[in-house]
Short mmCIF file of C-alpha atoms in Angstrom, two decimals:
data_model
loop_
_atom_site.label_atom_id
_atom_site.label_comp_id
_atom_site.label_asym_id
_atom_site.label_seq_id
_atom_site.Cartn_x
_atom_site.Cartn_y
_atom_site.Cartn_z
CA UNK A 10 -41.25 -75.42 152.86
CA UNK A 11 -38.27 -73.56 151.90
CA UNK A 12 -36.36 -73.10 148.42
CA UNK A 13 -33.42 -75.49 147.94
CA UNK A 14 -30.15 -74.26 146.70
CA UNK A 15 -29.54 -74.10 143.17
CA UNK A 16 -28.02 -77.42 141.23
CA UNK A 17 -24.83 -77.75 140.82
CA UNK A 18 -23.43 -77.26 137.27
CA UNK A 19 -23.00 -81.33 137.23
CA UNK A 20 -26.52 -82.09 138.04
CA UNK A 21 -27.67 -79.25 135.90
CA UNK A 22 -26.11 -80.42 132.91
CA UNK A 23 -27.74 -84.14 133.18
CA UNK A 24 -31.16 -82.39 133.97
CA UNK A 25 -33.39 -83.30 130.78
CA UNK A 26 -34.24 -80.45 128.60
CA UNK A 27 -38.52 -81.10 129.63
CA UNK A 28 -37.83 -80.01 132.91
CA UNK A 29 -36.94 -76.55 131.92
CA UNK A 30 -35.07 -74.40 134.01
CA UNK A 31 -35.12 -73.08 137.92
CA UNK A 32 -35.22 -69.06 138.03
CA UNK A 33 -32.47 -67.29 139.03
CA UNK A 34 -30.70 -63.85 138.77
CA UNK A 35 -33.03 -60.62 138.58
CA UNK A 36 -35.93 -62.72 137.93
CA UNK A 37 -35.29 -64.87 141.14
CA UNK A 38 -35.13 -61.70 143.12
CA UNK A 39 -38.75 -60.57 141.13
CA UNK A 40 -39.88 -63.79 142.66
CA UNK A 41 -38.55 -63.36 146.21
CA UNK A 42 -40.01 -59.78 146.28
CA UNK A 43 -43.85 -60.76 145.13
CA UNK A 44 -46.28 -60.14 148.01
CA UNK A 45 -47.89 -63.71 147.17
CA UNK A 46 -44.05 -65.52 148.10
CA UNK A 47 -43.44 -66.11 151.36
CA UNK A 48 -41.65 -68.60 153.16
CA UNK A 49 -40.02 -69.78 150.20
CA UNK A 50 -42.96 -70.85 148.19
CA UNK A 51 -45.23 -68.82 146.26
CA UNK A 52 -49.33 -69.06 148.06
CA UNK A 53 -52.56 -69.92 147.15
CA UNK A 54 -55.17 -67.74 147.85
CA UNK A 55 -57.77 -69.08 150.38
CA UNK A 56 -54.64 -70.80 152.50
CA UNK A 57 -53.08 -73.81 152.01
CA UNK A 58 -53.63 -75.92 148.93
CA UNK A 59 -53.18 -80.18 149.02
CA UNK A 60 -51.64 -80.54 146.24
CA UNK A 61 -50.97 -84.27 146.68
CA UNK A 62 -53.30 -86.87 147.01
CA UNK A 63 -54.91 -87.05 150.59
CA UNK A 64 -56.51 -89.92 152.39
CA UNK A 65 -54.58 -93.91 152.59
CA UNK A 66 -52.62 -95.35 149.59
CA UNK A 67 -55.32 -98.48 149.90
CA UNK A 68 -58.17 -96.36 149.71
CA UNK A 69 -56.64 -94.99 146.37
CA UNK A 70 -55.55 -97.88 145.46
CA UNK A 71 -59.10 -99.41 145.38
CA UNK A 72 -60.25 -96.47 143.28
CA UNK A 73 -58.26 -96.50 140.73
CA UNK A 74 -58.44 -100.43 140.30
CA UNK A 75 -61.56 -100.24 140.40
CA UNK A 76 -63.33 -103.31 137.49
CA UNK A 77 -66.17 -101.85 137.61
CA UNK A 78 -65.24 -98.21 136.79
CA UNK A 79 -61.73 -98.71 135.05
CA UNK A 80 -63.35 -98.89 131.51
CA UNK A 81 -65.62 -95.52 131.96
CA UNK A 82 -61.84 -93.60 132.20
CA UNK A 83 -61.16 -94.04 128.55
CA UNK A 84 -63.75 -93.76 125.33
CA UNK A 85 -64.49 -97.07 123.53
CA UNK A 86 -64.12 -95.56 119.55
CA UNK A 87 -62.27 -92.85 118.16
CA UNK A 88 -63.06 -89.21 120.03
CA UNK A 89 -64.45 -87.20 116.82
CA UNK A 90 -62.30 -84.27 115.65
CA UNK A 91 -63.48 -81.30 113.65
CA UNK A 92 -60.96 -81.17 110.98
CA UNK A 93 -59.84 -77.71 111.00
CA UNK A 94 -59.07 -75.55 108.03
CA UNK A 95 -57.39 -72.84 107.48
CA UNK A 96 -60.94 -71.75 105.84
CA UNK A 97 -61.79 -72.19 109.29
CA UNK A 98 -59.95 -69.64 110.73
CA UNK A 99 -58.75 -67.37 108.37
CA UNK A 100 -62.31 -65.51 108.09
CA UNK A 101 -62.55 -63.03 110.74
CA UNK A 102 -65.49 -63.42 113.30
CA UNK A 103 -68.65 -62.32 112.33
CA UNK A 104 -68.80 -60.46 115.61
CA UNK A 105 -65.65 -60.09 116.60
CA UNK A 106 -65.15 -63.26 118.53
CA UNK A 107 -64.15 -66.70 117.85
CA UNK A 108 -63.15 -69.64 120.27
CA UNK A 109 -61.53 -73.03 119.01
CA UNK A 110 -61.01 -75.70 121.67
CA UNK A 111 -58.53 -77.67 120.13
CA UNK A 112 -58.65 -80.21 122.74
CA UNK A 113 -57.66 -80.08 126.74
CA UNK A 114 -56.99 -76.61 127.80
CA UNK A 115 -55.69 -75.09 124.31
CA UNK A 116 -57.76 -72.79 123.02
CA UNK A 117 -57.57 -70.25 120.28
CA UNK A 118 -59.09 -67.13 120.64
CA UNK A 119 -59.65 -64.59 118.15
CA UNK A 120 -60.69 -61.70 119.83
CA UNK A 121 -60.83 -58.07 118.12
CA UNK A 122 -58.69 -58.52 115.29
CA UNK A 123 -56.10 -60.57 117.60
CA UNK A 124 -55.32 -63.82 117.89
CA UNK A 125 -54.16 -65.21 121.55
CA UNK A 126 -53.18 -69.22 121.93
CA UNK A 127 -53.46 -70.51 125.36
CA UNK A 128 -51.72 -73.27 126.72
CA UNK A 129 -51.27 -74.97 123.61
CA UNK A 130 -50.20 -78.75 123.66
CA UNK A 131 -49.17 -80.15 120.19
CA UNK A 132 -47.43 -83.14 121.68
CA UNK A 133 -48.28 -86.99 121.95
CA UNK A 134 -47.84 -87.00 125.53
CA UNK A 135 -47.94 -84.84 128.72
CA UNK A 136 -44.44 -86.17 130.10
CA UNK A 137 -41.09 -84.71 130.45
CA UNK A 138 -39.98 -88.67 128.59
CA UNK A 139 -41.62 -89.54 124.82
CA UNK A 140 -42.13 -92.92 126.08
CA UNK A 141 -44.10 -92.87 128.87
CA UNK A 142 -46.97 -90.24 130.80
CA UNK A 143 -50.57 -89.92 129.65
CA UNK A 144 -51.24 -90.19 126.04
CA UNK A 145 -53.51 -88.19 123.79
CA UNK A 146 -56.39 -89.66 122.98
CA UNK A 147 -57.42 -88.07 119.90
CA UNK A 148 -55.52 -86.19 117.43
CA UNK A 149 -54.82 -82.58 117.26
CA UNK A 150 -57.44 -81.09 114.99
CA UNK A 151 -54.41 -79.73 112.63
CA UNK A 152 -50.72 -79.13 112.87
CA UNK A 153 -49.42 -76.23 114.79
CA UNK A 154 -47.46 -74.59 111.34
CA UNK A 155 -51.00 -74.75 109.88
CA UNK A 156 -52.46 -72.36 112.79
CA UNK A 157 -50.84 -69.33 111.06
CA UNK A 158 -49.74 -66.03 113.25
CA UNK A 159 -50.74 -65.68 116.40
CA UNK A 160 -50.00 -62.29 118.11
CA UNK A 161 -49.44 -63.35 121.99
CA UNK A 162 -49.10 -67.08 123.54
CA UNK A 163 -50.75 -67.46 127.20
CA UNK A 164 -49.23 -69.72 129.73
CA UNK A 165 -51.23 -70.61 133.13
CA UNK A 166 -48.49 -72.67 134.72
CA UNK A 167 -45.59 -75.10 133.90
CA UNK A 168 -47.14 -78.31 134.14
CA UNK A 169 -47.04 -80.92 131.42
CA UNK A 170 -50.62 -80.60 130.33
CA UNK A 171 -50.35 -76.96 129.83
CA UNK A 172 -46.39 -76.41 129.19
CA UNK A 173 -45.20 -78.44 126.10
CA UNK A 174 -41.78 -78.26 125.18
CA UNK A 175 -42.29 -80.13 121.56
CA UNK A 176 -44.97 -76.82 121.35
CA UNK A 177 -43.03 -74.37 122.72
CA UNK A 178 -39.84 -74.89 120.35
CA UNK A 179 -41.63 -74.92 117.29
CA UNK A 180 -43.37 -71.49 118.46
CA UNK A 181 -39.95 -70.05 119.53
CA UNK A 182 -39.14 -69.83 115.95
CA UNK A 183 -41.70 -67.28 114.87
CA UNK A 184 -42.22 -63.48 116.37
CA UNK A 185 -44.79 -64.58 118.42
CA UNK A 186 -45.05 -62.73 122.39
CA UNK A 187 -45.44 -65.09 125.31
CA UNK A 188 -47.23 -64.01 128.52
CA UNK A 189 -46.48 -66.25 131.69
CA UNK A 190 -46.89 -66.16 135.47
CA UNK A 191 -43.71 -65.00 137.36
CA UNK A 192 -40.90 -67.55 137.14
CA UNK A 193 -42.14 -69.77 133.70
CA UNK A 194 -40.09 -67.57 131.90
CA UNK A 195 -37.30 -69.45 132.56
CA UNK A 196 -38.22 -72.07 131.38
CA UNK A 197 -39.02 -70.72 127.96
CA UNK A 198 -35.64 -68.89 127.40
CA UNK A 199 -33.94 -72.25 127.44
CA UNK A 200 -36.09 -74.02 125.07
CA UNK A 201 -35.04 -70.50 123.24
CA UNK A 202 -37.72 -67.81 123.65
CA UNK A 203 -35.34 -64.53 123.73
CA UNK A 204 -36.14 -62.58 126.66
CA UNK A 205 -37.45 -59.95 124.71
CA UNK A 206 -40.68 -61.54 123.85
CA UNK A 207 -41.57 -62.37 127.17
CA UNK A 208 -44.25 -60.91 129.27
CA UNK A 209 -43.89 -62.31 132.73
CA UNK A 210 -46.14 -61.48 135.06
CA UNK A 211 -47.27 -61.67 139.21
CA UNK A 212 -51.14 -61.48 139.82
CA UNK A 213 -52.73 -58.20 139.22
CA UNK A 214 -50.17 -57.22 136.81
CA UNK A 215 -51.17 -56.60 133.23
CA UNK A 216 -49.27 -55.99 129.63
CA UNK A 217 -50.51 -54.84 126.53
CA UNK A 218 -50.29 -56.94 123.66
CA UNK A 219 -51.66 -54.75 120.19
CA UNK A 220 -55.70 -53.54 121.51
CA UNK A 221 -55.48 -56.40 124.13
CA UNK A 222 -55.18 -55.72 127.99
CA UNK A 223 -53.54 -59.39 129.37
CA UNK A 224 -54.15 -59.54 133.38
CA UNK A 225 -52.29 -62.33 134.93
CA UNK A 226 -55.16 -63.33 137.61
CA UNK A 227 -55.15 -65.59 140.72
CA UNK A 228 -55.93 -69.24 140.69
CA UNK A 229 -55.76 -72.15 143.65
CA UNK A 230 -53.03 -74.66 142.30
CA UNK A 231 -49.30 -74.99 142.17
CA UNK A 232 -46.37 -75.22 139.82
CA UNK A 233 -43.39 -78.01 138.81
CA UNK A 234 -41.61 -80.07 136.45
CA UNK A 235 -38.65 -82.04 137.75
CA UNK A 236 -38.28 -84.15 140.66
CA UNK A 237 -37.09 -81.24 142.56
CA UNK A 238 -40.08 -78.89 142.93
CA UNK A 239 -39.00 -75.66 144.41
CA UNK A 240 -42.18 -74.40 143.91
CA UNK A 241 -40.58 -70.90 142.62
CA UNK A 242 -42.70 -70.45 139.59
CA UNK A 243 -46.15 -68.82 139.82
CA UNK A 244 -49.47 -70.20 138.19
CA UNK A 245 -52.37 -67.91 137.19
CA UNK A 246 -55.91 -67.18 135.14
CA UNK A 247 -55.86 -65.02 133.01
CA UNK A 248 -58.43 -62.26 131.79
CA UNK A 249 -58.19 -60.78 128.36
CA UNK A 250 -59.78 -57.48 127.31
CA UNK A 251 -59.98 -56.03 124.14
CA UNK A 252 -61.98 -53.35 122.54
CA UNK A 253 -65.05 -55.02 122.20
CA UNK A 254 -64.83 -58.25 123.87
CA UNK A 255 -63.94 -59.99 127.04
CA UNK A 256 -62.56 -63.71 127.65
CA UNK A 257 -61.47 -65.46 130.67
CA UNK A 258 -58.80 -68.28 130.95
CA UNK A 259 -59.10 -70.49 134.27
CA UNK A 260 -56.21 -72.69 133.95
CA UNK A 261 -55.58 -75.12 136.65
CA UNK A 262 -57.60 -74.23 139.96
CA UNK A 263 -59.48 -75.10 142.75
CA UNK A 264 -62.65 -73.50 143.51
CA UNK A 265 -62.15 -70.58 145.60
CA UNK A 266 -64.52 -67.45 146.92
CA UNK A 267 -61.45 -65.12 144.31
CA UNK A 268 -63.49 -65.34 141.28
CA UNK A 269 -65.91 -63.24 142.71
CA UNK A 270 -62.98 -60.21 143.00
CA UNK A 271 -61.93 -61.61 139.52
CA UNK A 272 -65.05 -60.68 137.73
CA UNK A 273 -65.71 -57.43 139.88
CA UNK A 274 -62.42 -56.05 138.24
CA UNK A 275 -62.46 -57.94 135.08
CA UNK A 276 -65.89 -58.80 133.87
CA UNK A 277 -68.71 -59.45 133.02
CA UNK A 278 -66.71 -61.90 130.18
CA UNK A 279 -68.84 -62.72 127.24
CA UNK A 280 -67.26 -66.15 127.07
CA UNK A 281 -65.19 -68.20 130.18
CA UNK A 282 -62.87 -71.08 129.58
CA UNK A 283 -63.48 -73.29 132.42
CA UNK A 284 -61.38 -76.39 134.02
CA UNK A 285 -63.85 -79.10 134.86
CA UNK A 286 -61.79 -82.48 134.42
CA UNK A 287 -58.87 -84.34 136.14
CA UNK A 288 -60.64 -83.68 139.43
CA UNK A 289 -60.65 -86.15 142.02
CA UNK A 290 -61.91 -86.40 146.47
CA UNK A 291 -57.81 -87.52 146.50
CA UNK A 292 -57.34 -83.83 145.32
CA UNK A 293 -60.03 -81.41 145.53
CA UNK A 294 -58.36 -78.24 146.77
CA UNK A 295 -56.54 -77.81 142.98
CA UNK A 296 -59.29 -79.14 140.44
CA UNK A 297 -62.91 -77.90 140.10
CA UNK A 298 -65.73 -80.63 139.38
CA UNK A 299 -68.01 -79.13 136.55
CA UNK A 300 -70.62 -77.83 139.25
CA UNK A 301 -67.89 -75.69 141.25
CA UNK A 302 -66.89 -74.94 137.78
CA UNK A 303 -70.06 -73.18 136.47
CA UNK A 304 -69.98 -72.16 140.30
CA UNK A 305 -66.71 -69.56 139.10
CA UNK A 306 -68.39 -68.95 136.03
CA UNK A 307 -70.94 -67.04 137.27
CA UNK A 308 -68.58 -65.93 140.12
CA UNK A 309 -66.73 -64.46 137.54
CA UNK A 310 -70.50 -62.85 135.28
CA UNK A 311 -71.35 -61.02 139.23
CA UNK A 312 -73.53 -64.07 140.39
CA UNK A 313 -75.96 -64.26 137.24
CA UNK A 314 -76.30 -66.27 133.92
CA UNK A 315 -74.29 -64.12 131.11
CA UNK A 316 -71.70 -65.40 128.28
CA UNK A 317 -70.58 -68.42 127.05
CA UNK A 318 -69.21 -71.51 129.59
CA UNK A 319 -66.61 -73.16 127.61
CA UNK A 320 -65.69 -76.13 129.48
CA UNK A 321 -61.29 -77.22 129.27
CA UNK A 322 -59.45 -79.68 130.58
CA UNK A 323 -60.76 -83.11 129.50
CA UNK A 324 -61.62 -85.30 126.82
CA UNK A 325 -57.72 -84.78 125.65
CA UNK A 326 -55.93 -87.25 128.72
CA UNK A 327 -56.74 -89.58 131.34
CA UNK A 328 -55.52 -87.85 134.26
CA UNK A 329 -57.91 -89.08 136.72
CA UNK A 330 -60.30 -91.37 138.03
CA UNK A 331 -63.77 -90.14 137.48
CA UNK A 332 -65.28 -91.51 134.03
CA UNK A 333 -63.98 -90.01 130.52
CA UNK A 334 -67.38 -88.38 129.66
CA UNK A 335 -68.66 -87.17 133.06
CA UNK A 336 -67.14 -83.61 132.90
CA UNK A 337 -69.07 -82.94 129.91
CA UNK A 338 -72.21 -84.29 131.09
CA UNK A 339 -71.65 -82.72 134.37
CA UNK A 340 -71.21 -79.32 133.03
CA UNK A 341 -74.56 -79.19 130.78
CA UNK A 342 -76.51 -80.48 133.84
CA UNK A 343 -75.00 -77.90 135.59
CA UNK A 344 -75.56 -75.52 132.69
CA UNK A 345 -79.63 -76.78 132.63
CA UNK A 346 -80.08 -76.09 136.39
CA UNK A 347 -78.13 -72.33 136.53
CA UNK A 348 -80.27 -71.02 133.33
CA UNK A 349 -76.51 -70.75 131.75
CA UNK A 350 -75.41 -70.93 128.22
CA UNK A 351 -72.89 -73.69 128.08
CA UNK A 352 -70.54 -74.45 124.49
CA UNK A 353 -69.36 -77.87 124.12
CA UNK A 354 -67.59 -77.78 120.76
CA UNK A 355 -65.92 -80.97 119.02
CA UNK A 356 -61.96 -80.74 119.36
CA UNK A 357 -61.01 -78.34 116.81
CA UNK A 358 -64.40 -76.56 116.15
CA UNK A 359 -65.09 -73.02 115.87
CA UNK A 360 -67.70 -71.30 117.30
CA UNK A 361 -68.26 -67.72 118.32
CA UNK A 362 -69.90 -67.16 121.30
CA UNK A 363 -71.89 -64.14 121.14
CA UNK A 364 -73.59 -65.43 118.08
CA UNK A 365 -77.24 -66.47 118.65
CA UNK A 366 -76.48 -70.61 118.33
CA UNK A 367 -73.46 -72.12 119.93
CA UNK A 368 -72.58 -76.50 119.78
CA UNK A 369 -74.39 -77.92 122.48
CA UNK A 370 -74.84 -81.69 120.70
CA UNK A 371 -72.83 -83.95 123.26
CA UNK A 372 -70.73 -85.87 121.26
CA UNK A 373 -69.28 -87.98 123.73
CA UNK A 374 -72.06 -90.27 124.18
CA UNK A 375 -71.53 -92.19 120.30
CA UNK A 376 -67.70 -92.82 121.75
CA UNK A 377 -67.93 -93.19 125.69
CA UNK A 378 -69.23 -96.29 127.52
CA UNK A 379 -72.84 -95.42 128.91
CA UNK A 380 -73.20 -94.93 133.09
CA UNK A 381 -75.24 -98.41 134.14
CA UNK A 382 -78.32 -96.00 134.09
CA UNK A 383 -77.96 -95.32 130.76
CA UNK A 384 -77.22 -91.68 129.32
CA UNK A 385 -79.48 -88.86 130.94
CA UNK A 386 -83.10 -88.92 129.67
CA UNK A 387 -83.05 -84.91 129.39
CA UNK A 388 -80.12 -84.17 126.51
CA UNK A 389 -77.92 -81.04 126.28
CA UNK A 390 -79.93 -77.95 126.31
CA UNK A 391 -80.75 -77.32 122.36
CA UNK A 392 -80.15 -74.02 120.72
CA UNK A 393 -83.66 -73.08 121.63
CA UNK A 394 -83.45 -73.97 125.25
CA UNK A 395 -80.25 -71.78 125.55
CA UNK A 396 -81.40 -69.39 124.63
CA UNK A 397 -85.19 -69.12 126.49
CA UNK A 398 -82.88 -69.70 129.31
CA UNK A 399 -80.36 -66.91 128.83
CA UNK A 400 -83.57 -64.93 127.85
CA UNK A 401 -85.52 -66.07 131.32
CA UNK A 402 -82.08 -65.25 132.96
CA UNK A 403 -81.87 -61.52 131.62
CA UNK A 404 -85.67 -60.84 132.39
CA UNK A 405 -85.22 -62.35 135.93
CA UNK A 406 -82.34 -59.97 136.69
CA UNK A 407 -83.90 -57.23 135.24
CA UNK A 408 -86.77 -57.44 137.02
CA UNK A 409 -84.62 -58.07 140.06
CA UNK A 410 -82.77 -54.62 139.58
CA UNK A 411 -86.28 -52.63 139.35
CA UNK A 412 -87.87 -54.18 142.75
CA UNK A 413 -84.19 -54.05 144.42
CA UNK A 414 -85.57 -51.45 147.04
CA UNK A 415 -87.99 -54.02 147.82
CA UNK A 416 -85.56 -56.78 149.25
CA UNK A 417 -83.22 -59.00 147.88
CA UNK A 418 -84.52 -61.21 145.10
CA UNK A 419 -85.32 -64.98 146.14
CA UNK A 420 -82.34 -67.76 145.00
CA UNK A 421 -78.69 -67.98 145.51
CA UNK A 422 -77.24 -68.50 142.26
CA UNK A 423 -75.60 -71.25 143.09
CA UNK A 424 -75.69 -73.97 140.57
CA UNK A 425 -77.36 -76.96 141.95
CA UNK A 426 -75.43 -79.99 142.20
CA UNK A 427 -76.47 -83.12 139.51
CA UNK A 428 -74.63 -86.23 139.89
CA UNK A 429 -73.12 -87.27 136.10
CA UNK A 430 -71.97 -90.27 134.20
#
């Protein structure tokens, strides 16, 4: 696939604002020299990415018309929301580190006397029309004026769930920094970011943002807004260092063998915000399930329980087919059998993951239609469980590290794979 020639100034001009804009000028010719652009397109690591659904229209078809499993997509009440204060977050972190999911794949993270907002969506729906797309399904946890500064704004890629332009213009009137993947920029300067606030980056390229090191990292997915997808803007993880602390961003991604080099470089990260939703057999190469999921997580902690597992990228939209509440049950079961601390906050609460207790109550269950087997007989691993398990975890590696000479230590550590919902 090959890049198309620009629009005309015709077709530009009826081109609705949501799309944003295609690259061109000096930061076209940044694109065109990246090592990861070739034939046009930018590349995902691992080789080529499906990034539309595979397999027969009727075969799709009979999934997602499905009776029998069309009612699990959605909860039956009202998803429960934290209601955020500004008491909430104007405290600093006991420890230096606060996290608060604030529903899909925005999260705020406080980290060393920073604050860093990624992909924040504000908006009613993930569509580039007000009247029509996927529709929140709860509430944001409180309005984006009452968030107060934030130092840097992190952008994985330009898709609708993750690029808001209702967001985005009300954050383009403070002093607020954005960091992007190569290309997104764009975008942002026409919903009226000035150029100068913009850190725009390829993989493996970092910025400085106050005490914080920002590394635009690799991920398996791709980019696009309009109808014409040029595929010209980059998508990315991210890593975040700061004095103390270390947090990872995942984005949008398939699974891929990456993470591995990721936490090598990067890591360990005392708390990983992981995509396990919107993942589908129609799509697998671009979405992680919640077990390939805490698969990268401890990819990313060099193959052994360590952090936090924050899971993203659900409970917000229905943007697949599997049931509403499975990625959250799929990623504690995954968290039980790996021996791995796992957070699974209500929208909107705060929680700082080095601290001794993290939420591990799964709330989905008092709003979400149960499986036909009813919920799991084993609940989400209490406070105590967490942490004999991180404890068991640390004394297993340890011990691993003093017989080392002796042979490599029995297991894997790959998470074992527990059907949910």
């Amino acid at each position: 696939m090959s890049g198309s020639r620009p629009l005309s100034s015709g077709l530009r001009a009826l081109r609705p604002e949501a799309f944003g804009a295609d690259p061109s000028g000096e930061r076209l010719a940044r694109i065109r020299r990246s090592p990861h652009f070739k034939d046009g397109v930018f590349q995902n690591p691992g080789g080529t990415a499906r990034i539309r659904p595979s397999g027969s229209t009727v075969d799709f078809a009979k999934v997602f018309f499905d009776k029998e499993q069309r009612p699990r997509r959605a909860p039956e009440g009202n998803i429960p929301v934290h209601p955020t204060t500004l008491a909430d977050i104007a405290r600093p972190p006991a420890i230096g580190l606060r996290l608060t999911w604030m529903g899909h794949s925005s999260v705020l993270a406080e980290i060393d006397g920073q604050r860093v907002l990624f992909d924040p969506v504000w908006g009613e729906r993930c569509s580039p029309f007000p009247f029509v797309g996927p529709k929140r399904l709860h509430p944001v946890p409180l309005p984006l004026a009452a968030l107060g500064p934030v130092d840097v704004v992190v952008i994985s890629h330009d898709h609708y769930d993750h690029l808001d332009l209702p967001t985005i213009k009300a954050l383009a009137g403070t002093d607020t920094l954005f960091a992007v993947p190569l290309g997104v920029g764009a975008h942002l300067e026409r919903w009226g970011v000035s150029p100068d606030r913009l850190r725009e980056l390829d993989w493996h390229e970092a910025t400085k943002v106050g005490g914080l090191t920002l590394t635009a990292t690799p991920a398996r997915h791709f980019c696009g807004r309009g109808l014409r997808n040029t595929q010209h803007t980059l998508w990315a993880s991210w890593s975040v260092a700061g004095t103390e602390h270390r947090i990872f961003h995942s984005g949008d991604t398939g699974y891929f063998d990456g993470f591995k080099e990721i936490g090598a470089e990067h890591g360990p990260f005392d708390a990983t915000m992981i995509q396990i939703g919107a993942y589908s057999d129609f799509w697998p190469d671009i979405h992680m399930t919640p077990e390939e999921g805490m698969r990268a997580h401890l990819d990313l902690q060099g193959g052994r329980p360590h952090g936090v597992m924050l899971p993203i990228h659900w409970a917000t939209f229905n943007l697949a087919m599997h049931p509403w509440a499975e990625p959250g049950e799929g990623t504690l079961a995954a968290g039980r059998a790996t021996g791995s601390r796992v957070a699974v906050p209500l929208p909107g609460e705060p929680f700082e993951p080095t601290a001794e207790t993290v939420p591990t109550d799964p709330w989905w269950r008092a709003v979400a239609l149960a499986p036909s087997g009813g919920w799991p007989v084993t609940d989400a691993l209490t406070e105590a469980a967490i942490k004999t398990s991180a404890d068991a975890g640390a004394k297993a590696q340890a011990d691993t590290d003093t017989v080392a000479q002796d042979g490599p230590a029995d297991g894997t550590g790959e998470p074992t794979t527990v059907t949910a919902g």
